[in-house]
Amino acid sequence: MPDNNKIILHAPLAGPLVPLEQVPDPVFSSATLGDGVAIDPLNDVLYAPCAGEVVQLARTGHALTLRAANGAEILLHIGVDTVQLQGRGFSPLVALGDQVSQGQPLVRFDMDLVAQHCVSLVTVMLISNGPGFGLRRLEAGNAQLGAALLEVEATGREANGRPVSHESARGHARVAHHGGLHARPAALLRQTAQGFQSHAVLRFAEREADLDSLVAVMGLGVGEGAEVELICTGPDSQTALLALIAAVQTASVGERHAAHAPTSTAMPKPAAGPGMLTGVCAAPGLAQGPLARLDGVSLPPDNGDNDPAAQHQALNTALAEVRHAIDRDWRHLPRGQEDAAAILEAHLALLDDPALLGDARQHIANGVAASHAWSRAIDTQCQILRSLGNPLLAERANDLYDLQQRVLRALLGETRQLRLPPSAIVVAHELTPSDLLLLARHEVAGLCMAAGGATSHVAILARARGLPCLVAVGEALLELPAGTPLVLDADQGRLETEADAQRLAEVQRHVQQRRETRQRQQAAAQQSARTRDGQVIEVAANVASAEEAAEALAQGADGIGLLRSEFLFIDRPTAPDETEQRSAYQAVLDAMGERPVIIRTIDVGGDKQLDYLPLPAEANPVLGLRGIRLGQVRPELLDQQLRALLQVSPQQRCRIMLPMVTEVDELIAIRQRLDRLAGELGIGQRAELGVMIEVPAAALLAERLAEHADFFSIGTNDLSQYTLAMDRDHAGLAARVDALHPALLRLIELTCQGAAKHGRWVGVCGALASDPLATPVLIGLGVAELSVSAPQIGEIKAQVRQLDAAACRRFSQGLLGLSSAAAVRQACRDFTAQSHAQPAAAAALQQ
Ligand code: PEP
Ligand code: MG
């Protein structure tokens, strides 16, 4: 008679057996999670060690638990610390709730990727609901795939089933994410929740969503600034709650940048006329080319009488294929495309969404074909998102539509063969982020959609690629035949559908001129920028990493004017230690050859929080413990950073800059601390110490600060916010938070005068430095360095070369008396036009 209490676990992988206590992760080596074995794998598919039900499957695909016939729960965990890969490199071949047989493939994984990015490939198999089970080892040394490894006997001393902890913690948080809890913030919350054992739920307006489900969270329609309740249940509920509150209250840095879309994107739709359709500008620019259509998948008819098992399997295979494809796209993204990476990560999370999958599987159980089931599940969720009355969430339906199309194509075996004419304007009902990745391999001139919104992910990607894009044009767009010659003037929100040959040629000339100008500027970008009367202006770059620094150098940066060091600290579970920081800063210096690098000390606090550094919630975070003030509450964090900075070499090329300084004593205190730390480390020569001028108090005290600072760099983003009392991220005030306001110009002048009294130099690292209209004003007021975004270097250097510094000084004095930012802008336009005309006039006179 078979013994129902005993099961045999067969080797799920081939490879040498490793004693559990030698696994390089204390959670496993201490057997906290249970007893078992570990294997150093030689193959890349994990197989079922016994028959059982999949009772847990990590969304990230790196771990799962099977419940065997005798109640034992067998945890299979691939590699050490693999959760941080967030699903990349793992393709589960089974789903939660599946019954599997012994030897069935469970997860395929990319051995190279795991080996490169994680501590170890060693894979653990243990009984996670002991101690009611006795274990007998049947094998030592090398495991052959499928060989009997362990005998597991239920001893009956304890009820089977995992102990349930009822510890719970709850708290409230206000949503800081731009536009509310849409796909990317929801994915961030889900990722945070996955770091804990506790189960987490978010409650809003008397409805609840499991944080495991992106669509459920998005479906609550939580807007920016709304207050939500978080409830965590489990053994680590308190820590989970703290981390989740921080995640809700922290607007990610990427979003802050995405939120700074050009103001033209907020332009309403202009009126249409004959031969013209109008839409909303999602990415500026002008283009001309033939119309090319990109259509969605059409579903074959379904008789509703399908075999559920076969359809479940078909869906699983299609999902795994799409997951694999997204993963591949993610890995091949060029550097600096954080927006695209975040979008793909959200898509990966949506593919595993329990609400979506549950819905699709329910349809399949009723006999519906997998393609129709998946399509309906997505349609239902899209309708929910569109009915919430939140435009940003409605636009996220596009991400679901994207996944609908990708999975359908995988299910129906359709491969996409794009045949586009050169320089096509691609037209569709609605394009998806993956369409854009596909189009990136073709030479496309512009994009135009019948539906869509200016803040959608596609719009973000189009802007990042410099591809003009018009959205919300209406269904009439789809009636235009392929090949129609079009002029897309995204700046003006217009699509010309009856352009004649003359108009097409005119636009083509304009586009060509822009391209040539850019090429000329790029060709001269490696040379230093000197005004016509010989003043050298250093054009440096703002970066966040050594990779970006290398890119900036290639684009012609004279140095790094701002390294936002907080990027090293955010989006990770623990703080980087001194050694890691030191090598990160050194890498930036190394990337820049002989050129100087300004490293700003960590600027978090306020709305930029760190998971591992919970700070008290604040009523007015931008007026709270941020920037250098963090040093008051966590001095050891600042000391650690200063120590790391003091150890990079050469110190002459490294400049330390302090954010949010408001009084002289703060600077003096940090200088003393630097001296003390340098003494302790035995370092003689030390980096220069500068101050960011980004609050009015610092500008007003510039002369006093200059006694103790080596240099200044003006942060016009925050200086505008604090001078104008307007939130720099406020969508409704975006057009008015303009650093060319005369009040700011007066503060900039004061800063330059104060610095000059003590022989210090002044730079600008806020966004105003990247605006070519502002270049004459800043040079005129006495700024010597402009730190800009890397793609802007060539253009700003070209602008400097057109100007005469003495004329700029006279011009900028006249601006101080103007009455608004708009008046200053207009004066700048006129001045720039004049300056550009002058060299041409001088050349004409010489002929
Ligand atoms: C600024 O405030 O202008 C600045 C450069 O700093 P950040 O944008 O990082 O706040
Ligand atoms: Mg700032």
mmCIF file of N, CA, C and O and ligand atoms in Angstrom, residues 600 603 626 692 694 718 728, ligand 2:
data_model
loop_
_atom_site.group_PDB
_atom_site.id
_atom_site.type_symbol
_atom_site.label_atom_id
_atom_site.label_comp_id
_atom_site.label_asym_id
_atom_site.label_seq_id
_atom_site.Cartn_x
_atom_site.Cartn_y
_atom_site.Cartn_z
ATOM 1 N N ARG A 600 27.177 67.180 -6.089
ATOM 2 C CA ARG A 600 26.308 67.768 -5.073
ATOM 3 C C ARG A 600 26.040 66.719 -4.005
ATOM 4 O O ARG A 600 25.740 65.566 -4.329
ATOM 5 N N ASP A 603 20.612 65.233 -1.959
ATOM 6 C CA ASP A 603 19.489 66.172 -1.827
ATOM 7 C C ASP A 603 18.187 65.373 -1.764
ATOM 8 O O ASP A 603 17.445 65.311 -2.727
ATOM 9 N N ARG A 626 14.971 68.995 3.932
ATOM 10 C CA ARG A 626 15.516 68.540 2.661
ATOM 11 C C ARG A 626 16.905 69.140 2.442
ATOM 12 O O ARG A 626 17.339 70.013 3.185
ATOM 13 N N MET A 692 25.032 75.811 -3.573
ATOM 14 C CA MET A 692 23.961 76.038 -4.542
ATOM 15 C C MET A 692 23.156 77.239 -4.093
ATOM 16 O O MET A 692 22.798 77.341 -2.915
ATOM 17 N N GLU A 694 19.805 78.377 -4.359
ATOM 18 C CA GLU A 694 18.487 77.963 -4.838
ATOM 19 C C GLU A 694 17.351 78.379 -3.907
ATOM 20 O O GLU A 694 16.214 78.004 -4.117
ATOM 21 N N ASP A 718 14.669 75.418 -8.206
ATOM 22 C CA ASP A 718 14.162 75.697 -6.866
ATOM 23 C C ASP A 718 14.101 77.196 -6.588
ATOM 24 O O ASP A 718 13.205 77.663 -5.886
ATOM 25 N N ARG A 728 7.151 73.937 -8.390
ATOM 26 C CA ARG A 728 7.808 73.728 -9.694
ATOM 27 C C ARG A 728 7.184 72.587 -10.476
ATOM 28 O O ARG A 728 7.417 72.463 -11.677
HETATM 29 MG MG MG B 2 17.268 72.150 -6.374
#
